[in-house]
């Protein structure tokens, strides 16, 4: 079949250019295990899609909580619903999906998990895109909805920003990054003709391998910006989903195995660019995600994780490392490969953040080449010298001190092998973004950045806050001192003898720039109890800018919960804290109700 011509089509839902096309229909395969609380909501969301859904195949993976009874009662009044109960639990998601796929009789099929839902109009939008583009696959936007907060985060929004038709996946390698199977509509005959199925049994990340098998078959793909799937993330419940439970080392083992298989599938099909992209995706997404959490694990986990990561990365070749060598994931991967034991975990965590932060020290080899550390000199940071300033992993310290006379935020920007001084930092825009609603923003003003007085050149500092020591050292998290930190008001720190005053971009030998401002707690308290993330935009002399987050300093008196008097609320409870990636965030609870909500939340955590 020539997918480009749009004339030759299979007999299931497509015409060959002559006569009438039979009406298309969609099957939705819903899988579940011990999820009686949610499974009927998922099924109803599929049935509510309207006449385009010809059948809903609900596969119960041998539940023990009455899920099957609920589904069978629902099927008694809904002829489109077919319930299949597996006799033995498979331990994963792949086997029940394959069971459902085998039972499908419709030209198109979708997959839906029991704890998620399809938003209204999802099937119609995907079906129209597939039919209109003569595509074997149609994909749309998935949103992750955090519960109970309701916060929504789009998954791979760049890929689904506009309507598009991709004749072959190799023409849009970004498709490799969307490893979800649930936000897509598939031509049933295409899956069967190419033997595209999920791995069987307990195989976490089965959709990673399924997606690779799909792309290896080179389908024609239609992309739409419509919301077609709502992925519910219920972290507060007792049982996390298989893929979200990253607490055990077996999860990391499964992740690396799935990514290895995906690479081999793509390479075996001759899709070399897609295979390269799959390896790059592992570095940029998977590796960084786990490194951000690695410091939270015990030593046994860290050593086992490190060993598995090194074994996986040892399979990469020179071309894999040569592409975008200054990318954070590649730098992290090279450090892991270079060190036989876990090292520099706090500093790696900062580099794994989004946006990335390369925290001090900034040592050099004997020939002046920038290197990761004195202990790991074989990892060169020379590629950073050619990276645009808008993409540099700039490091900013943040120190927040709530008090009765006002809450102050102090910032310090570090030098990075001379690149910052070369670009000339002038101002930093400060904003606080609400964690549960990113559209709610409190602006903290635009502050002038000025050189810190009396600070040793961070370009060469080896003993600064970012210790290069072994293991899980947290040496960089301590000091809250700020060289020439500013006094009161929204102002910059005064320029000292390190560089000429009057120009925020000059630095001389100081190696750092600072600014200070007041934090408007009243504005942050308006939405009620909530969490705010600090976001910064550093602006440079030539008009370039870099969006960054700030590393939370943890010295004496910092990151402590405080009750701040307020004329409007009586009291505002303020809790600065550091996120998993080391960034500064702020919890705010205004008034007596806010205080009570914090107390109740702590009691729930203690009781559970």
Coordinates of C-alpha atoms in Angstrom, one line a residue:
X1 CA 0.0 0.0 0.0
X2 CA 1.2 3.5 -0.9
X3 CA 0.2 5.6 2.1
X4 CA 1.1 8.8 0.2
X5 CA -1.4 8.2 -2.6
X6 CA -4.5 7.9 -0.5
X7 CA -6.1 5.6 -3.0
X8 CA -5.4 2.0 -2.0
X9 CA -7.0 1.2 1.3
X10 CA -7.9 -1.9 3.2
X11 CA -11.5 -3.2 3.2
X12 CA -12.1 -2.2 6.8
X13 CA -13.4 1.3 6.9
X14 CA -11.7 2.6 3.8
X15 CA -12.5 2.9 0.1
X16 CA -10.2 2.3 -2.8
X17 CA -11.5 5.4 -4.7
X18 CA -14.6 3.8 -6.1
X19 CA -18.1 3.4 -4.5
X20 CA -19.2 4.3 -1.0
X21 CA -17.1 4.0 2.1
X22 CA -18.8 1.8 4.8
X23 CA -19.5 3.7 8.0
X24 CA -16.5 3.9 10.3
X25 CA -16.8 2.7 13.9
X26 CA -14.6 2.8 16.9
X27 CA -13.9 0.2 19.6
X28 CA -12.7 1.4 23.0
X29 CA -10.8 -1.2 25.0
X30 CA -11.0 -0.5 28.7
X31 CA -8.7 -2.4 31.1
X32 CA -8.8 -2.6 34.9
X33 CA -7.8 -4.5 37.9
X34 CA -9.3 -3.9 41.4
X35 CA -10.5 -0.5 40.4
X36 CA -14.2 -0.6 41.3
X37 CA -14.1 3.0 42.4
X38 CA -13.3 4.3 38.9
X39 CA -13.9 1.7 36.2
X40 CA -17.5 2.5 35.5
X41 CA -16.6 6.2 35.1
X42 CA -14.1 5.3 32.4
X43 CA -16.6 3.0 30.6
X44 CA -19.3 5.7 30.7
X45 CA -16.9 8.3 29.3
X46 CA -16.3 6.0 26.3
X47 CA -20.0 5.2 25.8
X48 CA -20.8 8.9 26.1
X49 CA -18.7 9.6 23.0
X50 CA -21.8 8.9 20.9
X51 CA -22.6 6.7 17.9
X52 CA -19.0 6.8 16.6
X53 CA -18.2 4.3 19.4
X54 CA -19.5 1.0 18.0
X55 CA -18.3 -1.1 21.0
X56 CA -16.7 -0.8 24.3
X57 CA -14.7 -3.9 25.4
X58 CA -14.0 -3.9 29.1
X59 CA -11.3 -6.4 30.1
X60 CA -11.1 -7.1 33.8
X61 CA -7.8 -8.6 34.8
X62 CA -9.2 -11.0 37.5
X63 CA -10.3 -8.3 40.0
X64 CA -11.3 -9.2 43.5
X65 CA -13.2 -6.1 44.4
X66 CA -16.4 -6.5 42.6
X67 CA -15.4 -4.6 39.5
X68 CA -16.8 -7.3 37.2
X69 CA -20.2 -7.2 38.8
X70 CA -20.4 -3.4 38.3
X71 CA -19.5 -3.8 34.6
X72 CA -21.9 -6.7 34.0
X73 CA -24.8 -4.7 35.5
X74 CA -23.9 -1.7 33.3
X75 CA -23.7 -4.0 30.2
X76 CA -27.3 -5.2 30.9
X77 CA -28.6 -1.8 29.9
X78 CA -25.9 -1.0 27.3
X79 CA -25.7 -3.3 24.3
X80 CA -22.4 -1.7 23.1
X81 CA -20.6 -2.9 26.2
X82 CA -18.9 -6.3 26.2
X83 CA -17.3 -7.5 29.4
X84 CA -14.4 -10.0 29.4
X85 CA -13.1 -11.4 32.7
X86 CA -9.6 -12.9 32.6
X87 CA -9.2 -16.1 34.7
X88 CA -5.8 -15.1 36.1
X89 CA -4.2 -11.8 36.8
X90 CA -1.5 -10.9 34.3
X91 CA 0.4 -8.5 36.5
X92 CA 0.5 -5.8 33.9
X93 CA -1.4 -3.8 31.3
X94 CA -0.2 -5.4 28.1
X95 CA -2.0 -8.8 28.3
X96 CA -5.5 -7.4 29.0
X97 CA -5.0 -4.8 26.2
X98 CA -4.1 -7.7 23.8
X99 CA -7.2 -9.6 25.0
X100 CA -9.4 -6.6 24.2
X101 CA -7.7 -6.1 20.9
X102 CA -8.4 -9.7 19.9
X103 CA -12.1 -9.2 20.7
X104 CA -12.5 -5.9 18.7
X105 CA -14.7 -6.0 15.5
X106 CA -14.6 -2.3 14.6
X107 CA -12.4 -0.7 12.0
X108 CA -10.7 1.6 14.6
X109 CA -9.6 1.0 18.2
X110 CA -8.6 3.1 21.2
X111 CA -7.3 2.1 24.6
X112 CA -8.5 3.5 27.9
X113 CA -7.3 2.7 31.5
X114 CA -9.9 2.2 34.2
X115 CA -8.9 5.2 36.3
X116 CA -8.9 7.7 33.4
X117 CA -11.6 9.2 31.1
X118 CA -12.1 10.3 27.6
X119 CA -13.2 13.9 27.4
X120 CA -16.4 14.7 25.3
X121 CA -15.8 14.8 21.6
X122 CA -12.4 12.9 21.7
X123 CA -13.4 10.0 19.5
X124 CA -15.2 12.2 16.9
X125 CA -12.1 14.5 16.7
X126 CA -9.7 11.6 16.2
X127 CA -11.9 9.7 13.8
X128 CA -12.4 12.8 11.6
X129 CA -8.7 13.3 11.6
X130 CA -7.9 9.7 10.6
X131 CA -10.6 9.5 8.0
X132 CA -9.8 13.0 6.5
X133 CA -6.0 12.2 6.3
X134 CA -6.4 8.6 5.3
X135 CA -4.2 7.9 8.3
X136 CA -3.6 4.6 10.0
X137 CA -3.1 6.4 13.3
X138 CA -4.5 9.7 14.7
X139 CA -3.1 11.2 17.9
X140 CA -4.3 14.1 20.1
X141 CA -3.4 15.9 23.3
X142 CA -3.3 14.1 26.6
X143 CA -3.5 16.0 29.9
X144 CA -2.3 14.8 33.2
X145 CA -4.8 15.8 35.9
X146 CA -3.4 15.8 39.4
X147 CA -6.1 14.8 41.9
X148 CA -7.5 16.0 44.1
X149 CA -6.1 19.5 43.2
X150 CA -7.4 19.2 39.6
X151 CA -4.1 20.7 38.2
X152 CA -3.7 19.8 34.6
X153 CA -0.4 19.4 32.7
X154 CA -0.4 18.8 29.0
X155 CA 1.7 15.8 27.8
X156 CA 4.0 16.6 24.8
X157 CA 2.2 19.8 24.0
X158 CA 4.7 20.8 21.2
X159 CA 3.8 17.7 19.3
X160 CA 0.1 18.5 19.3
X161 CA 0.2 22.2 19.0
X162 CA -1.3 22.2 15.5
X163 CA -3.1 20.0 13.0
X164 CA -0.6 18.0 11.0
X165 CA -0.3 14.9 8.8
X166 CA 2.9 13.0 9.0
X167 CA 3.3 10.6 6.0
X168 CA 6.1 8.7 7.8
X169 CA 7.3 8.9 11.4
X170 CA 10.9 9.4 10.4
X171 CA 9.8 12.8 9.1
X172 CA 8.9 13.9 12.6
X173 CA 11.2 12.2 15.0
X174 CA 9.6 14.0 18.0
X175 CA 6.9 11.3 17.8
X176 CA 9.3 9.0 19.7
X177 CA 8.8 11.2 22.8
X178 CA 5.1 10.4 23.0
X179 CA 5.2 6.9 24.3
X180 CA 1.6 6.9 25.5
X181 CA -0.7 4.4 23.7
X182 CA -4.0 5.9 25.1
X183 CA -4.2 9.3 23.3
X184 CA -4.4 7.7 19.8
X185 CA -6.8 6.0 17.5
X186 CA -5.5 3.1 15.5
X187 CA -6.7 1.3 12.4
X188 CA -7.5 -2.2 13.7
X189 CA -6.5 -3.9 10.5
X190 CA -3.1 -2.1 10.4
X191 CA -2.2 -3.3 13.9
X192 CA -3.2 -6.9 13.0
X193 CA -1.5 -6.9 9.6
X194 CA 1.8 -5.8 11.2
X195 CA 1.4 -7.9 14.4
X196 CA 1.6 -4.9 16.6
X197 CA 0.8 -5.9 20.1
X198 CA 1.8 -5.1 23.7
X199 CA 4.4 -7.1 25.7
X200 CA 2.7 -9.8 27.7
X201 CA 2.7 -10.3 31.5
X202 CA 4.1 -8.0 34.1
X203 CA 6.0 -5.6 31.9
X204 CA 5.9 -2.0 33.1
X205 CA 6.2 0.6 30.4
X206 CA 4.6 -1.8 27.9
X207 CA 3.4 1.2 25.9
X208 CA 7.0 2.2 25.2
X209 CA 7.6 -1.0 23.3
X210 CA 4.1 -0.9 21.7
X211 CA 4.8 2.6 20.4
X212 CA 8.2 1.5 19.0
X213 CA 6.5 -1.4 17.2
X214 CA 3.9 1.0 15.8
X215 CA 6.4 3.6 14.6
X216 CA 8.6 0.8 13.1
X217 CA 5.7 -0.1 10.8
X218 CA 5.8 3.4 9.4
X219 CA 2.1 4.4 9.6
X220 CA 0.7 7.6 8.2
X221 CA -0.2 9.7 11.3
X222 CA -2.6 12.6 11.8
X223 CA -2.0 14.9 14.7
X224 CA -4.6 17.2 16.3
X225 CA -4.5 19.8 19.1
X226 CA -7.8 18.6 20.6
X227 CA -7.8 17.2 24.2
X228 CA -8.5 13.5 23.6
X229 CA -7.5 11.9 26.9
X230 CA -7.5 12.7 30.6
X231 CA -4.8 10.9 32.6
X232 CA -5.7 10.9 36.3
X233 CA -2.7 11.0 38.7
X234 CA -3.9 10.0 42.2
X235 CA -0.7 10.2 44.3
X236 CA -2.6 10.4 47.6
X237 CA -4.2 7.0 47.1
X238 CA -2.7 3.9 48.7
X239 CA -1.8 2.2 45.4
X240 CA 0.1 4.0 42.7
X241 CA -0.1 2.8 39.1
X242 CA 2.6 0.5 37.9
X243 CA 4.5 3.1 36.0
X244 CA 4.2 5.9 38.7
X245 CA 5.6 3.8 41.5
X246 CA 9.3 4.5 41.1
X247 CA 10.2 3.6 44.7
X248 CA 11.7 0.2 44.0
X249 CA 14.8 -0.6 41.9
X250 CA 12.7 -3.0 39.7
X251 CA 10.9 0.0 38.3
X252 CA 14.2 1.4 37.0
X253 CA 15.2 -2.0 35.7
X254 CA 11.9 -2.2 33.8
X255 CA 12.3 1.3 32.4
X256 CA 15.8 0.6 31.0
X257 CA 14.7 -2.7 29.6
X258 CA 11.7 -1.1 27.8
X259 CA 13.8 1.6 26.4
X260 CA 16.4 -0.9 25.2
X261 CA 13.7 -3.0 23.5
X262 CA 12.2 0.1 21.9
X263 CA 15.7 1.0 20.4
X264 CA 16.2 -2.5 19.1
X265 CA 12.7 -2.6 17.5
X266 CA 13.3 0.7 15.7
X267 CA 16.8 -0.1 14.6
X268 CA 15.8 -3.6 13.4
X269 CA 13.1 -2.0 11.2
X270 CA 15.7 0.3 9.6
X271 CA 14.4 3.4 11.4
X272 CA 17.9 4.6 12.4
X273 CA 16.9 8.2 13.1
X274 CA 14.0 7.2 15.2
X275 CA 16.3 4.8 17.1
X276 CA 18.8 7.5 17.7
X277 CA 16.0 9.8 18.9
X278 CA 14.8 7.0 21.3
X279 CA 18.2 7.0 22.9
X280 CA 18.3 10.8 23.1
X281 CA 14.8 10.7 24.7
X282 CA 16.0 8.4 27.4
X283 CA 18.8 10.8 28.3
X284 CA 16.6 13.9 28.3
X285 CA 13.5 12.5 29.9
X286 CA 13.9 9.2 31.7
X287 CA 17.4 9.6 33.1
X288 CA 16.8 13.2 34.3
X289 CA 13.5 12.2 35.9
X290 CA 15.1 9.5 38.0
X291 CA 18.2 11.5 38.9
X292 CA 16.0 14.2 40.4
X293 CA 14.7 11.6 42.9
X294 CA 17.9 9.6 43.4
X295 CA 19.0 11.6 46.5
X296 CA 15.8 10.6 48.2
X297 CA 16.6 6.9 48.0
X298 CA 18.8 4.8 50.4
X299 CA 22.4 3.9 49.6
X300 CA 21.5 0.4 48.5
X301 CA 19.1 1.7 45.9
X302 CA 21.5 4.4 44.7
X303 CA 24.2 1.8 44.1
X304 CA 21.9 -0.6 42.3
X305 CA 20.4 2.2 40.2
X306 CA 23.9 3.5 39.3
X307 CA 25.0 0.0 38.2
X308 CA 21.9 -0.5 36.0
X309 CA 22.2 3.0 34.5
X310 CA 25.9 2.4 33.6
X311 CA 25.1 -0.9 32.0
X312 CA 22.4 0.7 29.9
X313 CA 24.5 3.7 28.9
X314 CA 27.5 1.5 28.0
X315 CA 25.5 0.4 24.9
X316 CA 25.5 3.9 23.5
X317 CA 28.0 4.6 20.8
X318 CA 30.0 7.7 19.9
X319 CA 27.3 9.1 17.6
X320 CA 24.8 9.0 20.5
X321 CA 27.0 11.1 22.7
X322 CA 28.1 13.5 19.9
X323 CA 24.7 14.8 19.2
X324 CA 24.0 18.0 21.3
X325 CA 26.9 17.2 23.7
X326 CA 26.1 20.1 26.0
X327 CA 22.5 18.9 26.7
X328 CA 21.9 18.2 30.4
X329 CA 20.9 14.6 29.9
X330 CA 24.1 13.8 28.0
X331 CA 26.3 15.5 30.6
X332 CA 24.5 13.5 33.4
X333 CA 24.9 10.3 31.4
X334 CA 28.6 10.9 30.8
X335 CA 29.2 11.5 34.6
X336 CA 27.4 8.3 35.4
X337 CA 29.5 6.3 32.9
X338 CA 32.7 7.9 34.1
X339 CA 32.3 7.1 37.7
X340 CA 32.0 3.5 38.9
X341 CA 30.3 4.6 42.1
X342 CA 27.5 7.1 42.8
X343 CA 28.9 10.6 43.0
X344 CA 27.8 14.3 43.1
X345 CA 24.1 13.4 43.5
X346 CA 23.1 16.9 44.7
X347 CA 24.8 18.6 41.8
X348 CA 23.4 16.0 39.3
X349 CA 20.0 16.7 40.7
X350 CA 20.4 20.4 39.9
X351 CA 21.4 19.6 36.4
X352 CA 18.5 17.2 36.0
X353 CA 16.0 20.0 36.9
X354 CA 13.9 21.8 34.3
X355 CA 15.3 24.2 33.4
X356 CA 18.7 22.7 34.1
X357 CA 21.1 24.3 36.7
X358 CA 24.8 23.6 36.7
X359 CA 25.8 24.4 40.3
X360 CA 29.4 25.2 41.4
X361 CA 32.2 24.3 41.4
X362 CA 33.4 25.1 37.9
X363 CA 36.9 23.5 37.8
X364 CA 39.3 23.3 34.8
X365 CA 41.8 20.8 33.7
X366 CA 45.5 21.6 33.6
X367 CA 45.1 22.9 30.1
X368 CA 42.3 25.2 31.0
X369 CA 39.5 23.0 29.6
X370 CA 36.2 23.2 31.7
X371 CA 35.6 19.8 33.4
X372 CA 32.8 18.3 35.6
X373 CA 35.0 18.1 38.7
X374 CA 38.5 17.3 39.9
X375 CA 37.3 13.8 40.7
X376 CA 35.8 13.2 37.3
X377 CA 38.0 15.3 34.9
X378 CA 37.4 13.1 31.9
X379 CA 33.9 14.6 31.5
X380 CA 34.6 17.8 29.6
X381 CA 32.2 20.8 29.8
X382 CA 33.9 22.5 26.8
X383 CA 30.6 22.2 24.7
X384 CA 29.1 24.8 27.1
X385 CA 31.3 27.5 25.6
X386 CA 29.5 27.2 22.3
X387 CA 26.0 26.9 23.8
X388 CA 23.7 30.0 23.4
X389 CA 23.2 31.9 26.6
X390 CA 19.4 31.3 26.3
X391 CA 20.2 27.6 26.7
X392 CA 22.9 27.6 29.3
X393 CA 22.3 25.7 32.6
X394 CA 22.6 28.9 34.7
X395 CA 22.7 28.5 38.5
X396 CA 20.9 31.0 40.7
X397 CA 20.7 30.8 44.6
X398 CA 17.5 31.9 46.3
X399 CA 17.2 32.8 50.0
X400 CA 13.8 33.6 51.3
X401 CA 13.3 35.0 54.8
X402 CA 9.7 35.6 56.0
X403 CA 9.4 38.2 58.8
X404 CA 7.0 40.5 60.6
X405 CA 8.5 43.5 58.9
X406 CA 8.3 41.9 55.4
X407 CA 9.4 38.9 53.5
X408 CA 12.6 39.3 51.6
X409 CA 13.9 37.3 48.6
X410 CA 17.6 37.4 47.8
X411 CA 19.0 36.1 44.5
X412 CA 22.5 35.4 43.4
X413 CA 23.5 34.4 39.8
X414 CA 26.7 32.4 39.4
X415 CA 29.3 32.8 36.7
X416 CA 29.7 29.9 34.3
X417 CA 33.2 29.7 32.8
X418 CA 33.0 33.4 31.8
X419 CA 29.9 33.0 29.7
X420 CA 27.7 35.0 32.0
X421 CA 30.0 38.0 32.1
X422 CA 30.4 37.8 28.4
X423 CA 26.6 38.0 27.8
X424 CA 26.3 40.8 30.4
X425 CA 23.4 40.1 32.8
X426 CA 21.4 43.2 33.4
X427 CA 18.0 42.4 35.1
X428 CA 16.0 39.5 36.5
X429 CA 12.2 39.3 36.2
X430 CA 10.7 37.6 39.3
X431 CA 7.3 35.9 39.3
X432 CA 5.5 33.4 41.5
X433 CA 3.4 30.9 39.7
X434 CA 0.6 29.0 41.4
X435 CA 1.3 25.2 41.4
X436 CA -2.3 24.1 40.7
X437 CA -3.1 26.8 38.2
X438 CA -0.2 28.0 36.1
X439 CA -2.3 30.9 34.8
X440 CA -2.3 32.5 38.2
X441 CA 0.9 34.5 38.5
X442 CA 2.1 37.1 41.0
X443 CA 4.8 39.4 39.5
X444 CA 7.6 40.3 41.7
X445 CA 9.1 43.1 39.5
X446 CA 12.2 43.4 37.4
X447 CA 15.3 43.8 39.4
X448 CA 18.7 45.1 38.4
X449 CA 21.6 42.6 38.7
X450 CA 24.9 43.9 40.0
X451 CA 28.2 42.3 40.8
X452 CA 28.6 40.9 44.3
X453 CA 31.4 42.5 46.3
X454 CA 34.3 40.5 47.6
X455 CA 33.3 37.2 46.0
X456 CA 36.1 34.9 44.7
X457 CA 35.9 34.1 41.1
X458 CA 33.3 31.3 40.9
X459 CA 34.7 30.5 37.4
X460 CA 37.6 28.8 39.1
X461 CA 36.2 28.0 42.6
X462 CA 36.6 24.4 43.6
X463 CA 35.6 24.7 47.3
X464 CA 32.4 26.7 46.9
X465 CA 28.9 25.5 47.8
X466 CA 28.8 22.7 45.2
X467 CA 31.1 20.1 46.6
X468 CA 32.4 17.6 44.1
X469 CA 32.7 14.9 46.8
X470 CA 31.6 11.3 46.4
X471 CA 28.3 9.7 47.3
X472 CA 25.2 11.7 48.2
X473 CA 27.1 14.7 49.5
X474 CA 24.9 17.7 50.1
X475 CA 27.7 20.1 50.5
X476 CA 26.3 22.7 48.2
X477 CA 23.1 23.3 50.1
X478 CA 24.4 25.1 53.1
X479 CA 25.7 28.6 52.9
X480 CA 23.2 31.5 52.8
X481 CA 25.8 34.2 52.7
X482 CA 25.7 36.6 49.7
X483 CA 28.9 38.4 49.2
X484 CA 27.5 41.8 48.6
X485 CA 23.8 41.2 49.3
X486 CA 21.6 44.2 49.1
X487 CA 19.8 46.0 51.9
X488 CA 16.1 46.9 52.0
X489 CA 13.9 47.6 49.0
X490 CA 13.7 46.1 45.6
X491 CA 17.2 46.7 44.5
X492 CA 20.4 45.2 43.5
X493 CA 23.3 44.5 45.7
X494 CA 25.8 47.3 45.7
X495 CA 28.7 46.9 43.2
X496 CA 31.9 46.4 45.1
X497 CA 35.5 46.7 44.1
X498 CA 35.2 43.6 42.0
X499 CA 33.9 45.6 39.0
X500 CA 32.8 49.0 37.7
X501 CA 29.6 50.2 39.2
X502 CA 26.7 51.4 37.2
X503 CA 26.4 48.5 34.8
X504 CA 24.8 45.2 35.8
X505 CA 26.7 43.3 33.1
X506 CA 30.2 44.1 34.5
X507 CA 31.7 41.6 36.9
X508 CA 35.5 41.9 37.0
X509 CA 36.6 39.0 39.1
X510 CA 33.6 38.7 41.3
X511 CA 32.0 35.7 39.6
X512 CA 28.4 36.5 40.8
X513 CA 25.6 39.0 40.6
X514 CA 22.8 39.6 43.1
X515 CA 19.5 41.3 43.6
X516 CA 16.9 41.5 46.4
X517 CA 13.2 42.3 46.6
X518 CA 10.2 42.1 48.9
X519 CA 7.7 39.3 48.5
X520 CA 4.0 40.3 48.4
X521 CA 2.5 37.8 50.8
X522 CA -0.9 39.4 50.6
X523 CA -1.0 38.8 46.8
X524 CA 0.1 35.2 47.3
X525 CA -2.6 34.7 50.0
X526 CA -5.5 35.8 47.7
X527 CA -6.3 32.3 46.2
X528 CA -6.2 30.8 49.7
X529 CA -4.1 27.8 50.7
X530 CA -1.7 27.0 47.9
X531 CA 1.9 26.4 46.7
X532 CA 3.8 28.8 44.6
X533 CA 6.9 28.1 42.4
X534 CA 9.5 30.8 41.9
X535 CA 10.3 31.5 38.2
X536 CA 13.0 33.9 37.0
X537 CA 13.9 35.4 33.6
X538 CA 17.4 36.7 33.3
X539 CA 17.9 39.4 30.7
X540 CA 21.2 40.1 29.0
X541 CA 22.9 43.1 27.3
X542 CA 22.1 41.9 23.7
X543 CA 18.4 41.3 24.4
X544 CA 18.7 37.6 25.0
X545 CA 17.0 36.0 28.0
X546 CA 17.1 32.8 29.9
X547 CA 14.2 31.4 32.0
X548 CA 15.4 29.6 35.1
X549 CA 14.4 28.4 38.5
X550 CA 16.5 29.0 41.6
X551 CA 18.3 26.6 44.0
X552 CA 16.9 26.9 47.5
X553 CA 19.5 27.7 50.1
X554 CA 19.1 25.7 53.3
X555 CA 21.4 27.5 55.8
X556 CA 20.5 28.3 59.4
X557 CA 17.1 30.0 59.7
X558 CA 16.1 29.2 56.2
X559 CA 13.2 27.0 54.9
X560 CA 11.5 27.2 58.3
X561 CA 7.7 27.5 58.6
X562 CA 6.7 30.9 60.1
X563 CA 3.5 32.5 61.1
X564 CA 3.6 36.1 59.7
X565 CA 1.1 38.7 61.2
X566 CA -1.3 40.1 58.6
X567 CA -3.7 43.0 59.0
X568 CA -6.1 41.3 56.5
X569 CA -5.9 37.7 57.4
X570 CA -4.7 37.9 61.0
X571 CA -1.9 35.5 60.3
X572 CA -0.3 33.9 57.2
X573 CA 1.5 30.7 57.5
X574 CA 4.6 30.7 55.2
X575 CA 6.7 27.6 54.4
X576 CA 9.6 28.0 52.0
X577 CA 10.8 24.6 50.9
X578 CA 13.0 22.8 48.3
X579 CA 11.4 20.7 45.6
X580 CA 12.7 17.3 44.5
X581 CA 14.9 19.1 41.9
X582 CA 16.3 21.5 44.5
X583 CA 14.3 24.5 43.5
X584 CA 12.7 27.1 45.8
X585 CA 8.9 26.9 46.3
X586 CA 6.6 28.5 48.8
X587 CA 3.5 27.2 50.6
X588 CA 1.1 29.9 51.8
X589 CA -1.9 29.3 54.2
X590 CA -3.7 32.5 55.1
X591 CA -6.0 32.9 58.2
X592 CA -7.2 30.5 60.7
X593 CA -8.8 28.3 58.1
X594 CA -5.5 28.0 56.3
X595 CA -3.8 27.0 59.6
X596 CA -6.4 24.3 60.2
X597 CA -6.0 22.9 56.7
X598 CA -2.3 22.5 57.2
X599 CA -2.9 20.8 60.6
X600 CA -5.4 18.4 59.0
X601 CA -3.0 17.6 56.2
X602 CA -0.2 16.8 58.6
X603 CA -2.5 14.6 60.7
X604 CA -3.6 12.7 57.5
X605 CA 0.1 12.1 56.7
X606 CA 0.8 10.8 60.2
X607 CA -2.2 8.5 60.2
X608 CA -1.5 7.0 56.8

